[in-house]
mmCIF file of C-alpha atoms and ligand atoms in Angstrom:
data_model
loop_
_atom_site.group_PDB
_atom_site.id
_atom_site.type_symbol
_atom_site.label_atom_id
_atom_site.label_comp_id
_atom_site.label_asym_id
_atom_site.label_seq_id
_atom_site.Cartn_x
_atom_site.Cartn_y
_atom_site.Cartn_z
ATOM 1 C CA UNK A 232 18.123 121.898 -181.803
ATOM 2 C CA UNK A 233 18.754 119.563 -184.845
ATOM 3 C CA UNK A 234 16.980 116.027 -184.004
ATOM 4 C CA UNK A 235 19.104 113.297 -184.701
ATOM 5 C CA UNK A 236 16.851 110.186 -183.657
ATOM 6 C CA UNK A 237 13.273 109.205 -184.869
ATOM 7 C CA UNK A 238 10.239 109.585 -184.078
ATOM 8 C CA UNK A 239 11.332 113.097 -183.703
ATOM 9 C CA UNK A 240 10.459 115.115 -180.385
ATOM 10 C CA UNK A 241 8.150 117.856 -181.971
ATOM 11 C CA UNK A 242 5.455 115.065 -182.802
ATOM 12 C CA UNK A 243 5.441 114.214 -179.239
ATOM 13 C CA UNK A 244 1.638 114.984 -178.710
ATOM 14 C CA UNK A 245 -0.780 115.270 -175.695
ATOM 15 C CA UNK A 246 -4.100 115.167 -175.230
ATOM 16 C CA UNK A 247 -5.810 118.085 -173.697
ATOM 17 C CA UNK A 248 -6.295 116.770 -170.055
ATOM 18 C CA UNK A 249 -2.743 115.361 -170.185
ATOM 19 C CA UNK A 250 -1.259 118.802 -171.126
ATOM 20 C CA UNK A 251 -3.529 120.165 -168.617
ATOM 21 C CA UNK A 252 -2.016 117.897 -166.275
ATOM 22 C CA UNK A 253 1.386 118.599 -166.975
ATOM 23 C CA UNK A 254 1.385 122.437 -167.095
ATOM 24 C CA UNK A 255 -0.818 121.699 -163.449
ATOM 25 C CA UNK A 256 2.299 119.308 -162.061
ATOM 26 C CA UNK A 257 4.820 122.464 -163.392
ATOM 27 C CA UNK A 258 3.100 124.762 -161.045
ATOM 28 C CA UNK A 259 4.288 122.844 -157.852
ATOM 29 C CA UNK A 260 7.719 121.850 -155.945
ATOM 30 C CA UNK A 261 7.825 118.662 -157.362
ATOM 31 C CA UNK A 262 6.098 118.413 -160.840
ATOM 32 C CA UNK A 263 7.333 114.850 -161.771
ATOM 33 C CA UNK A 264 6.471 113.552 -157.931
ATOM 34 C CA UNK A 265 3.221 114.872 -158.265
ATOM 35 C CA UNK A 266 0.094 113.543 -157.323
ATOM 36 C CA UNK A 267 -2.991 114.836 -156.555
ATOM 37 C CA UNK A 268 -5.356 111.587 -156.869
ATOM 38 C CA UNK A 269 -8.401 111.209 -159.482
ATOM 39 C CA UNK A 270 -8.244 111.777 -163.246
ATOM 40 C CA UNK A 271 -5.318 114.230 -162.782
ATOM 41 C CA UNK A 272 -3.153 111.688 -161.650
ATOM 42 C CA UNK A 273 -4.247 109.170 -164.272
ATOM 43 C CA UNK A 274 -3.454 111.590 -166.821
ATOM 44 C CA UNK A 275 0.245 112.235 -165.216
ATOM 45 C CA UNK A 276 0.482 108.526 -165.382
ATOM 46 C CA UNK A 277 -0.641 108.345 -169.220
ATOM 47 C CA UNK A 278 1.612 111.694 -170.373
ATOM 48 C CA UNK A 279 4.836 109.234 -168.222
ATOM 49 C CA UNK A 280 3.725 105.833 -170.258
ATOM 50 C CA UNK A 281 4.363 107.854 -173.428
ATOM 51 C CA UNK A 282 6.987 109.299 -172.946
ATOM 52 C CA UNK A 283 8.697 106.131 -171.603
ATOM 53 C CA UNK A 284 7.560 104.470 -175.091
ATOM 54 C CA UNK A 285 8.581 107.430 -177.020
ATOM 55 C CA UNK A 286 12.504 107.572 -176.127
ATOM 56 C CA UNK A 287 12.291 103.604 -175.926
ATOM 57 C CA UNK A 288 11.569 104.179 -179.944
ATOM 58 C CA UNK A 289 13.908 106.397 -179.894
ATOM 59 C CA UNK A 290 16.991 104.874 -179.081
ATOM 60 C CA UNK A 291 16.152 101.421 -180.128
ATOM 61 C CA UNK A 292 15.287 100.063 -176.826
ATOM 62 C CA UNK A 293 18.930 101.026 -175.528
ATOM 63 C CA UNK A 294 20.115 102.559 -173.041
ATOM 64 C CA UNK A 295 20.580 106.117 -174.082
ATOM 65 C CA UNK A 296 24.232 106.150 -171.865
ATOM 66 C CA UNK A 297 25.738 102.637 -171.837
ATOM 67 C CA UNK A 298 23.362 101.653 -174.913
ATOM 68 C CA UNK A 299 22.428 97.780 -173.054
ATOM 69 C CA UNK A 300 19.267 96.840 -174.459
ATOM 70 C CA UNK A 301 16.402 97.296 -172.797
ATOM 71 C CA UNK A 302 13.789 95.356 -174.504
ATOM 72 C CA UNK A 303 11.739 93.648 -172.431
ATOM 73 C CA UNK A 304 13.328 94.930 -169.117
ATOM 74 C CA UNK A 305 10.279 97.028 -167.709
ATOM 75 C CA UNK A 306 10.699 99.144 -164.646
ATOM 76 C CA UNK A 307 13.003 96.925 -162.746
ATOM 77 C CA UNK A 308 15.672 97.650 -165.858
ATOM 78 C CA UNK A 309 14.780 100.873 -166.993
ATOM 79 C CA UNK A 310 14.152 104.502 -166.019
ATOM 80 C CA UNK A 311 12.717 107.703 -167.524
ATOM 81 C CA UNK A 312 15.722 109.723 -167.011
ATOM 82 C CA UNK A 313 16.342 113.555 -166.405
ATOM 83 C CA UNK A 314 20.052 114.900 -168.038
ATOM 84 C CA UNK A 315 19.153 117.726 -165.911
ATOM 85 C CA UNK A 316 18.283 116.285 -162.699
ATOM 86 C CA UNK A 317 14.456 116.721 -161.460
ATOM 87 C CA UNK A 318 15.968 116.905 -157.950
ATOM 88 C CA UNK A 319 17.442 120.372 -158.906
ATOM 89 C CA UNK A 320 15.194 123.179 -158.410
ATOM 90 C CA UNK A 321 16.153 125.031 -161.245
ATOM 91 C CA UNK A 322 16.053 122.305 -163.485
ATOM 92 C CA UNK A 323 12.400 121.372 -162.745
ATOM 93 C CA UNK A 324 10.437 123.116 -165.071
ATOM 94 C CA UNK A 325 11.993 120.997 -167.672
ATOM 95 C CA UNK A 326 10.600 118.135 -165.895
ATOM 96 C CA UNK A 327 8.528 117.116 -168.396
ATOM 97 C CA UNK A 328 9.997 118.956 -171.853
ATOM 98 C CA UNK A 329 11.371 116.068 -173.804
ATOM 99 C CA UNK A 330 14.752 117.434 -175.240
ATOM 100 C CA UNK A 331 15.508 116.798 -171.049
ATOM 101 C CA UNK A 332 14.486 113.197 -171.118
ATOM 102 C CA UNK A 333 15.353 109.838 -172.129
ATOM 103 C CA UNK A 334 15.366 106.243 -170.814
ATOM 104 C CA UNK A 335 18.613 104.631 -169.058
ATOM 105 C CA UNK A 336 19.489 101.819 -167.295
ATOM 106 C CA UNK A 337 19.239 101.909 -163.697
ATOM 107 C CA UNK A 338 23.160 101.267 -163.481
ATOM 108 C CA UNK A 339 23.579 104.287 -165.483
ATOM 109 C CA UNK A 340 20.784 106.523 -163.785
ATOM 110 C CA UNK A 341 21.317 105.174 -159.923
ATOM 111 C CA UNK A 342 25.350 104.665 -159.792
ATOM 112 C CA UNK A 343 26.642 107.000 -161.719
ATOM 113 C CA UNK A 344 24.367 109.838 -162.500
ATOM 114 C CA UNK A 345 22.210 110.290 -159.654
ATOM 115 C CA UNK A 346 21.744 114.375 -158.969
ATOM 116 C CA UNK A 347 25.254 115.193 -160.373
ATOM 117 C CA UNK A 348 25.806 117.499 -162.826
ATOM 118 C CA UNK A 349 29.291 118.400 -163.608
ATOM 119 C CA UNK A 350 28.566 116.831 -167.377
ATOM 120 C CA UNK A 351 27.276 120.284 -167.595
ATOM 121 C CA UNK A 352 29.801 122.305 -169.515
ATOM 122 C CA UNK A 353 28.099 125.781 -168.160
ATOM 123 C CA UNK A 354 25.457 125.605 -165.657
ATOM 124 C CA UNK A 355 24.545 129.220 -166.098
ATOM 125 C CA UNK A 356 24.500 129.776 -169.485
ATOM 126 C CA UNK A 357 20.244 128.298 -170.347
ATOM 127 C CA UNK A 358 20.903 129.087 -173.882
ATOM 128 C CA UNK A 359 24.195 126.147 -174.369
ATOM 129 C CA UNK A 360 21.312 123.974 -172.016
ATOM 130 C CA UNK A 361 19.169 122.908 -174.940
ATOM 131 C CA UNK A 362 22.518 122.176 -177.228
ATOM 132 C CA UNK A 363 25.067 119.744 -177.838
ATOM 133 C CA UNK A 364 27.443 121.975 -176.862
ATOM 134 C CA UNK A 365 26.582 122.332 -173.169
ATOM 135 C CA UNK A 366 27.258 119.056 -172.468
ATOM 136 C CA UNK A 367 30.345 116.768 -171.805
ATOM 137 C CA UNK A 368 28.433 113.697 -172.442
ATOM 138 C CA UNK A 369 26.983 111.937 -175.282
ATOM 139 C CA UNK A 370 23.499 113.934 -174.962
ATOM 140 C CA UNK A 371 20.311 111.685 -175.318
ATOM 141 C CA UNK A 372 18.579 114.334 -177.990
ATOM 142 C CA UNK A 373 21.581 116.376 -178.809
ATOM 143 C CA UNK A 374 23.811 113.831 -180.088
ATOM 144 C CA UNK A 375 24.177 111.050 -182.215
ATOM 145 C CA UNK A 376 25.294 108.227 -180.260
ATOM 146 C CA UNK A 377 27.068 106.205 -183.213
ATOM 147 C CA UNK A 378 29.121 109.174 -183.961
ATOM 148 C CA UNK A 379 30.733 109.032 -180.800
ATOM 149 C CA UNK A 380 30.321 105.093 -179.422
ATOM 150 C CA UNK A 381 29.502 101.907 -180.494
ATOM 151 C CA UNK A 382 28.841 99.140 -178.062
ATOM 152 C CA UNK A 383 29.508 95.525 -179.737
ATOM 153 C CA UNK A 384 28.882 92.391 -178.219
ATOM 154 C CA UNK A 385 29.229 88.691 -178.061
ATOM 155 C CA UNK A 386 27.003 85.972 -176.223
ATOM 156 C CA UNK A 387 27.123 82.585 -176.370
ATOM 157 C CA UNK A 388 25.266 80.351 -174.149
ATOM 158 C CA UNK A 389 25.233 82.312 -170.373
ATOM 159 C CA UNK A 390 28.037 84.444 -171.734
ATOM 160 C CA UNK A 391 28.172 87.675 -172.526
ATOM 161 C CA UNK A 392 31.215 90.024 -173.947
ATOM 162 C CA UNK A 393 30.990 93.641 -174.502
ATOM 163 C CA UNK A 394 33.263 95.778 -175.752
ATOM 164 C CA UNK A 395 33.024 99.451 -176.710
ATOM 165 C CA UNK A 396 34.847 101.581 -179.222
ATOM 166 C CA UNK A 397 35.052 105.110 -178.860
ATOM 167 C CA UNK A 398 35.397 107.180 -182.483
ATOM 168 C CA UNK A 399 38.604 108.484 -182.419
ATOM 169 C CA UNK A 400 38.957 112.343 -181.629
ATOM 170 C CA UNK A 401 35.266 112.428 -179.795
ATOM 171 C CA UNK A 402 35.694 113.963 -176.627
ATOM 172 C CA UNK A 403 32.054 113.311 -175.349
ATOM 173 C CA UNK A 404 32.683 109.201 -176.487
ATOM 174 C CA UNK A 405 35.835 109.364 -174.140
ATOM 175 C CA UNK A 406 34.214 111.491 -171.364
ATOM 176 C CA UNK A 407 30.922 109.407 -171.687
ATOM 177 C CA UNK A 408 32.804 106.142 -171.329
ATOM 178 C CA UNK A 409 34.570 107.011 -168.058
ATOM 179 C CA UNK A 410 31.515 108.657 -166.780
ATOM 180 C CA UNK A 411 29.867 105.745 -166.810
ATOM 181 C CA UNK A 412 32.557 103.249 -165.997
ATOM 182 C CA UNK A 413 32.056 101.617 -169.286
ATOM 183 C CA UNK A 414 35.120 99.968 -168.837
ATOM 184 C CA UNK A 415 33.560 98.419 -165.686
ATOM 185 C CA UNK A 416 30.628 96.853 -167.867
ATOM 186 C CA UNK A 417 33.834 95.129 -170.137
ATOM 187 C CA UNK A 418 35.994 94.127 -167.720
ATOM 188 C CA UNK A 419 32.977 92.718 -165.944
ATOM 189 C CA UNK A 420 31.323 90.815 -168.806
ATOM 190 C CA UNK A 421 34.899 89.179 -169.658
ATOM 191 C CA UNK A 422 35.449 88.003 -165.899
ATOM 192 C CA UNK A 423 31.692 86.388 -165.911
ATOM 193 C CA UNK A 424 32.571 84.875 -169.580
ATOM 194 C CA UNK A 425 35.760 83.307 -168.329
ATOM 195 C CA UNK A 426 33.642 82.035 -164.814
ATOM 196 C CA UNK A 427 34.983 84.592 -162.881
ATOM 197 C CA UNK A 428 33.519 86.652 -159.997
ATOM 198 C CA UNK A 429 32.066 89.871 -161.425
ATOM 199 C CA UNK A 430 34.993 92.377 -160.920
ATOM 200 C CA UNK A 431 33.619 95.902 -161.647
ATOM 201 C CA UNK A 432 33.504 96.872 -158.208
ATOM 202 C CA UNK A 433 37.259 96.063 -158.018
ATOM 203 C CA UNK A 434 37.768 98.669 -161.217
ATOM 204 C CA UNK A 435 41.435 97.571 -162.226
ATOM 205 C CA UNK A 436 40.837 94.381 -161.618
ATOM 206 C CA UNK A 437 41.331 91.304 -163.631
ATOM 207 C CA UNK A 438 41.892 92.012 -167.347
ATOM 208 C CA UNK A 439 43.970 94.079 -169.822
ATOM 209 C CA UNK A 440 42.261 95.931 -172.206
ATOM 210 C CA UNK A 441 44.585 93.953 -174.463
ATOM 211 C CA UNK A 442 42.866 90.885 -173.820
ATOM 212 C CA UNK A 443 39.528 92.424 -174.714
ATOM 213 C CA UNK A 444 41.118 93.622 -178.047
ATOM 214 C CA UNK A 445 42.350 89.875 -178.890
ATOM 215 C CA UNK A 446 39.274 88.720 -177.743
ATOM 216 C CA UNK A 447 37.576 90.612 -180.463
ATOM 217 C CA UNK A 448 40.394 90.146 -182.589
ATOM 218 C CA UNK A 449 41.279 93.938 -183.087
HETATM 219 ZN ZN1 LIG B 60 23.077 102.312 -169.019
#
């Protein structure tokens, strides 16, 4: 794979109990759920820690899907997310292999990822697993978010405005944005800016992308 953030994932490093941990935790039905008490399970917690701070570097404190910051948000904002869900037996040894991680929201993770994976272009083929390529989203490791997305926004005082831009002709910017219901996050940001209920449940509701695009004078 060709890294595209920094610090890169091959200078990821262990110590030696915490890899002993790991490759311990990959021996059982649920690696990342395990916990087998004492300095094993203090290690699991250290090896989790740094990778939470590692992709939190990675991606600028951002949510690696709907790129709303994080900073600051500790576990009540953020997760350490799986692309390839944990929950999914044959997914797990790559429970804790860091090209399969990153850190999301917990709109993004909870809402609309959950244990889904039909962002997976081919589920069979392992090889198009660790590349861009096998995926219909904007890929945490595998691709550079910019060159797909850009999330912009506005505050002032208790308001916030959000807008995103997809680069024309990317697929995985336009399949990434409906994925998520990124549209949701705009629609719902302009409704709260203007004093109104938060709409995103009602999808449709409320206001015209056009409105968004005079808002931001495009
Ligand atoms: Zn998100």
């Amino acid at each position: 794979m060709i890294d595209r953030y920094l610090p890169a994932l091959d200078e990821f490093a262990l110590t030696v109990d915490e890899q002993n941990a790991v490759a311990a935790a990959l021996t059982t039905l649920d690696p990342w759920g395990w916990s087998p008490g004492g300095a094993q399970s203090k290690a699991i917690a250290s090896v989790k820690a740094k990778i939470l701070s590692y992709h939190l570097q990675r991606h600028g404190h951002k949510c690696c899907y709907c790129r709303v910051n994080l900073y600051g948000g500790g576990a009540f904002m953020t997760d350490r997310e799986h692309v390839l869900p944990k929950s999914i037996a044959g997914y797990r040894p790559w429970s804790y292999t860091m090209w399969n991680l990153g850190i999301a929201c917990k709109r993004c993770n909870m809402e609309y990822k959950g244990s889904n994976t039909d962002f997976v272009v081919d589920p069979d083929d392992e090889a198009q697993l660790m590349e861009s390529e096998g995926y219909r989203f904007i890929h945490p490791n595998f691709d550079l978010y910019r060159e797909h997305m850009s999330r912009s926004s506005q505050e002032a005082n208790e308001s916030v405005i959000v807008k995103y831009t997809i680069v024309p002709g990317s697929l995985k910017g336009e399949y990434t944005y409906n994925y998520f219901n990124l549209r949701g996050l705009e629609v719902n940001s302009f409704d709260r800016a203007q004093g109104l209920q938060a709409s995103e449940s009602l999808g449709e509701a409320a206001v015209e992308t056009r409105s968004l695009a005079e808002f931001f004078g495009q």
